[in-house]
PDB file of C-alpha atoms in Angstrom:
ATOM      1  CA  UNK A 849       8.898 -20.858  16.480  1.00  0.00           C
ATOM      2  CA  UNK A 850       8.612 -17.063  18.027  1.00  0.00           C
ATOM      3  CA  UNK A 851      11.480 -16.113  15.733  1.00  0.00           C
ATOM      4  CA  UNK A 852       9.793 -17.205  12.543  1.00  0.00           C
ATOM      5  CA  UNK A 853       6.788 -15.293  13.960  1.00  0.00           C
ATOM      6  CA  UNK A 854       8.771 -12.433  14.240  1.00  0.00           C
ATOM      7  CA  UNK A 855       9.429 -11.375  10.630  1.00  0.00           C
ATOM      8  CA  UNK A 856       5.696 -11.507   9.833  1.00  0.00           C
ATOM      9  CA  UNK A 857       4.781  -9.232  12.466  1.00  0.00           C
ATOM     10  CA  UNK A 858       6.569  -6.653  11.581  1.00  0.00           C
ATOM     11  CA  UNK A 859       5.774  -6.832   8.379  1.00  0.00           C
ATOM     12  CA  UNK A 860       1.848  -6.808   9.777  1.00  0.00           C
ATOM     13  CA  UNK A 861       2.696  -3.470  11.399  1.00  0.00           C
ATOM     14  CA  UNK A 862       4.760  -2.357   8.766  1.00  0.00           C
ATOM     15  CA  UNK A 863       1.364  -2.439   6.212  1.00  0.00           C
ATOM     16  CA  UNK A 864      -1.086  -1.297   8.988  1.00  0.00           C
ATOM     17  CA  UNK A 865       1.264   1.738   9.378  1.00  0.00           C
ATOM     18  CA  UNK A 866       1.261   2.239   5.609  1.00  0.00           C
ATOM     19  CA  UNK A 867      -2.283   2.155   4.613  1.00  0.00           C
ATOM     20  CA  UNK A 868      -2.745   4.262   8.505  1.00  0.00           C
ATOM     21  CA  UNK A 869      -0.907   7.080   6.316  1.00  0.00           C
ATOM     22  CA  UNK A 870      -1.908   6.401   3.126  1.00  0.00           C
ATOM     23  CA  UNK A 871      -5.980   6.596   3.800  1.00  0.00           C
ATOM     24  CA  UNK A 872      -5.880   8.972   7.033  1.00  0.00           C
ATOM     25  CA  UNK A 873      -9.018  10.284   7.602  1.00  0.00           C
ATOM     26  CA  UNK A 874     -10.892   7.681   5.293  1.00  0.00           C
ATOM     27  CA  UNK A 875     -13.000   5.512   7.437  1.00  0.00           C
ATOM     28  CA  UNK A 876     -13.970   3.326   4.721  1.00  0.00           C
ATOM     29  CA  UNK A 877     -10.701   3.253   3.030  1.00  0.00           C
ATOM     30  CA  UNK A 878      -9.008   2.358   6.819  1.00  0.00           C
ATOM     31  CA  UNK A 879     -11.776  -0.596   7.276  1.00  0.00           C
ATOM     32  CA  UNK A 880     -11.114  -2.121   4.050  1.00  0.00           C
ATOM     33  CA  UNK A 881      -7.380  -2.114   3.780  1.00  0.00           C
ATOM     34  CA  UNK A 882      -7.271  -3.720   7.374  1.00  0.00           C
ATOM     35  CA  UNK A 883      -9.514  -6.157   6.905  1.00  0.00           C
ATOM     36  CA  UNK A 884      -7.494  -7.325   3.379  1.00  0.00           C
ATOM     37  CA  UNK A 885      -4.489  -7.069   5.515  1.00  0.00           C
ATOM     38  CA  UNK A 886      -5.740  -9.200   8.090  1.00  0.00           C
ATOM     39  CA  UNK A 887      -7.528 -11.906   5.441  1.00  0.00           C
ATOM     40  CA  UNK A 888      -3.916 -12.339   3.746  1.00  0.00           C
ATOM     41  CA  UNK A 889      -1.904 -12.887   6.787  1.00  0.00           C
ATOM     42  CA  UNK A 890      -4.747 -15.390   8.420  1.00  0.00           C
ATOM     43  CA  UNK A 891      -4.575 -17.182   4.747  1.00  0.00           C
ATOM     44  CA  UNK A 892      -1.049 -17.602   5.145  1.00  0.00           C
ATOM     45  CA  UNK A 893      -0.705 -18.522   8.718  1.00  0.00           C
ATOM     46  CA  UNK A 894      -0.399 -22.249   8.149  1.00  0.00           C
ATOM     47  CA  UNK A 895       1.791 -22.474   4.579  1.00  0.00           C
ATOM     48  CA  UNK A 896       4.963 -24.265   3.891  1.00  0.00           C
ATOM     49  CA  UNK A 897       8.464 -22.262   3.912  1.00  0.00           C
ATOM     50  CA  UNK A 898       8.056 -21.901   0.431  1.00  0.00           C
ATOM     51  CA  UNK A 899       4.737 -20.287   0.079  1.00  0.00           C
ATOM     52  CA  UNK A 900       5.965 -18.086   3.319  1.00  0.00           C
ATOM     53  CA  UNK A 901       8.862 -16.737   1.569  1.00  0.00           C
ATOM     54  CA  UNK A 902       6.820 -16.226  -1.705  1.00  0.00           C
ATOM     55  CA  UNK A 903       4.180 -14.452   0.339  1.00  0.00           C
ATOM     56  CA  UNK A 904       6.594 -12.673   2.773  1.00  0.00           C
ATOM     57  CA  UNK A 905       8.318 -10.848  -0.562  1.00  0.00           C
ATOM     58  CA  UNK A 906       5.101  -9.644  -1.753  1.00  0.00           C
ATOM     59  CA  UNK A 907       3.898  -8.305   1.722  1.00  0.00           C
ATOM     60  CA  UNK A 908       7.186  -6.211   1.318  1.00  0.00           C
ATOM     61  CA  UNK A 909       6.350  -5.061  -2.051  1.00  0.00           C
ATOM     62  CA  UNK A 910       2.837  -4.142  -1.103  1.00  0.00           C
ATOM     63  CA  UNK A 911       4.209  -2.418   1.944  1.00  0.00           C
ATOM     64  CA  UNK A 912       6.841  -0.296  -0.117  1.00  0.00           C
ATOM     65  CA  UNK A 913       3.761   0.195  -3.172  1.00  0.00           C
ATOM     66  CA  UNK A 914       1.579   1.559  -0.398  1.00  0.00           C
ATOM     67  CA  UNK A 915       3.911   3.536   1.421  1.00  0.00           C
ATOM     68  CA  UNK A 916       5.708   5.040  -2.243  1.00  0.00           C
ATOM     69  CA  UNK A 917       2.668   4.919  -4.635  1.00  0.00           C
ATOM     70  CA  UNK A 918      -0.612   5.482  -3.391  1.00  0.00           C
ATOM     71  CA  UNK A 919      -2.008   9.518  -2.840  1.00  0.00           C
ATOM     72  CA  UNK A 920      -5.207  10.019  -1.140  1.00  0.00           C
ATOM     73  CA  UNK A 921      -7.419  12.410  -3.608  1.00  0.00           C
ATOM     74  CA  UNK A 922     -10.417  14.206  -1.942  1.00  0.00           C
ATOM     75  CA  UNK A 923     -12.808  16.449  -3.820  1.00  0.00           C
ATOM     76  CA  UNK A 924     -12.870  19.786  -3.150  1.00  0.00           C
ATOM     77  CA  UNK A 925     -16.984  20.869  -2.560  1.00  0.00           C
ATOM     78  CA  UNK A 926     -16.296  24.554  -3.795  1.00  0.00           C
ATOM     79  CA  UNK A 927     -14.578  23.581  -7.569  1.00  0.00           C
ATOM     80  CA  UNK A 928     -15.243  19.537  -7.780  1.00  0.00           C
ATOM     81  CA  UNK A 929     -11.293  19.338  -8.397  1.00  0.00           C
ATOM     82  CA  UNK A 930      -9.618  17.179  -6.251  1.00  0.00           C
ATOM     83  CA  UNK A 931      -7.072  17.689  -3.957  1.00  0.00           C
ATOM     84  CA  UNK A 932      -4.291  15.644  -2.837  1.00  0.00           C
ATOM     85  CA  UNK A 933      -2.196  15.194   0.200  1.00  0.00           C
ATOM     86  CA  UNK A 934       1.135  14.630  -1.708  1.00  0.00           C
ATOM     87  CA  UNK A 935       4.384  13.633   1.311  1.00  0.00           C
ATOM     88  CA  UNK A 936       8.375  14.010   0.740  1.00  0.00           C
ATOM     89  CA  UNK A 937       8.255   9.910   0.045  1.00  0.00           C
ATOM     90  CA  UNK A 938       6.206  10.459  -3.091  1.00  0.00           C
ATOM     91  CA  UNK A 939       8.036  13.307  -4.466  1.00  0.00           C
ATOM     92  CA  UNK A 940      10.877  11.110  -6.485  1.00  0.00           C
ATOM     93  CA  UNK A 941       8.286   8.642  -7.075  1.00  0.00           C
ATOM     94  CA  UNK A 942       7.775   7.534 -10.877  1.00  0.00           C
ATOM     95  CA  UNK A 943       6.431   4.889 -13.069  1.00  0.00           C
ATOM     96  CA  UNK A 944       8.575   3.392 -15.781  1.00  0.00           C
ATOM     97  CA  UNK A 945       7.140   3.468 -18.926  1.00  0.00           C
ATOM     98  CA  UNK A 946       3.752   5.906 -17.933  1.00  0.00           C
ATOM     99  CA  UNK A 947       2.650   8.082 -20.775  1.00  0.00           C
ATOM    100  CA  UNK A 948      -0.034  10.817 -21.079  1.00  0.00           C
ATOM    101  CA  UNK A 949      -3.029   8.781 -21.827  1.00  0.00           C
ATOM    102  CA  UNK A 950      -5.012   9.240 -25.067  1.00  0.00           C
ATOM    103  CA  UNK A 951      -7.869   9.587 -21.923  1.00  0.00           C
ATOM    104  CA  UNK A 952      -6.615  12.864 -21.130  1.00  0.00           C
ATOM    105  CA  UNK A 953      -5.539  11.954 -17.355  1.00  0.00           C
ATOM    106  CA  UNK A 954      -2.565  13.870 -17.182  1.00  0.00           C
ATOM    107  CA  UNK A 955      -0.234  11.116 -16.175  1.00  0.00           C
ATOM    108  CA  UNK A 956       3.174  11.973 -18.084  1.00  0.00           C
ATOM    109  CA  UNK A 957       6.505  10.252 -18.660  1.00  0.00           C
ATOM    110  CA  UNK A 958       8.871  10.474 -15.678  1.00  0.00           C
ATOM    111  CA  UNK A 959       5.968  12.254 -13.667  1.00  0.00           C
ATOM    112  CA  UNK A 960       4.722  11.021 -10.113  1.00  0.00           C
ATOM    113  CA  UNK A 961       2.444   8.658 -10.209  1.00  0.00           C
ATOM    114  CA  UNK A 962      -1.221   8.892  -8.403  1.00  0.00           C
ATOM    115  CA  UNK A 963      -3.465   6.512  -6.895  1.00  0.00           C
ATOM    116  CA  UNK A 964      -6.808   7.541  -5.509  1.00  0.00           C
TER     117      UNK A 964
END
């Protein structure tokens, strides 16, 4: 039984780390992500091998999303632009199919993609 609890702890610390990094200095941001964290895994405590598996895989893809594809944004008081906190692991980072939007936001074909 401790092995199969091992794999989903890691995978616990694994996200916590992400979202630590991806929302430092956000209180709010921290809070929330934890406490969403924490509500999945105590959903899933209890699940057949199945469900586990199914549930394990898309901890690891929310881990690797977080960690890849999310950029904290904060607006700057002096301009009102924001600014962003952009690391090495987002630099080769891009979105299949993402377009300049008839919005005007500035996301581009083969350009990094933001998440604020």
């Amino acid at each position: 039984r401790i092995a199969r609890m091992r794999e989903p702890l890691a995978l616990y610390r694994a996200l916590l780390r992400a979202r630590a990094e991806a929302f430092a200095g956000d209180v709010r941001a921290l809070a929330a992500s934890r406490g969403e964290i924490r509500e999945k895994f105590e959903a899933s405590r209890d699940v057949d091998d199945a469900l586990a598996a199914q549930r394990m895989r898309e901890g690891r893809e929310a881990e690797e999303f977080i960690r890849l594809h999310v950029v904290q944004a904060v607006r700057d008081d002096v301009g009102g632009a924001f600014k962003m906190r952009v690391e090495p692991s987002h630099v080769d980072v891009t979105i299949e199919g993402a377009r300049e939007s008839e919005s005007g936001s500035g996301v581009r074909e083969g350009t990094q993609g933001v998440s604020a």
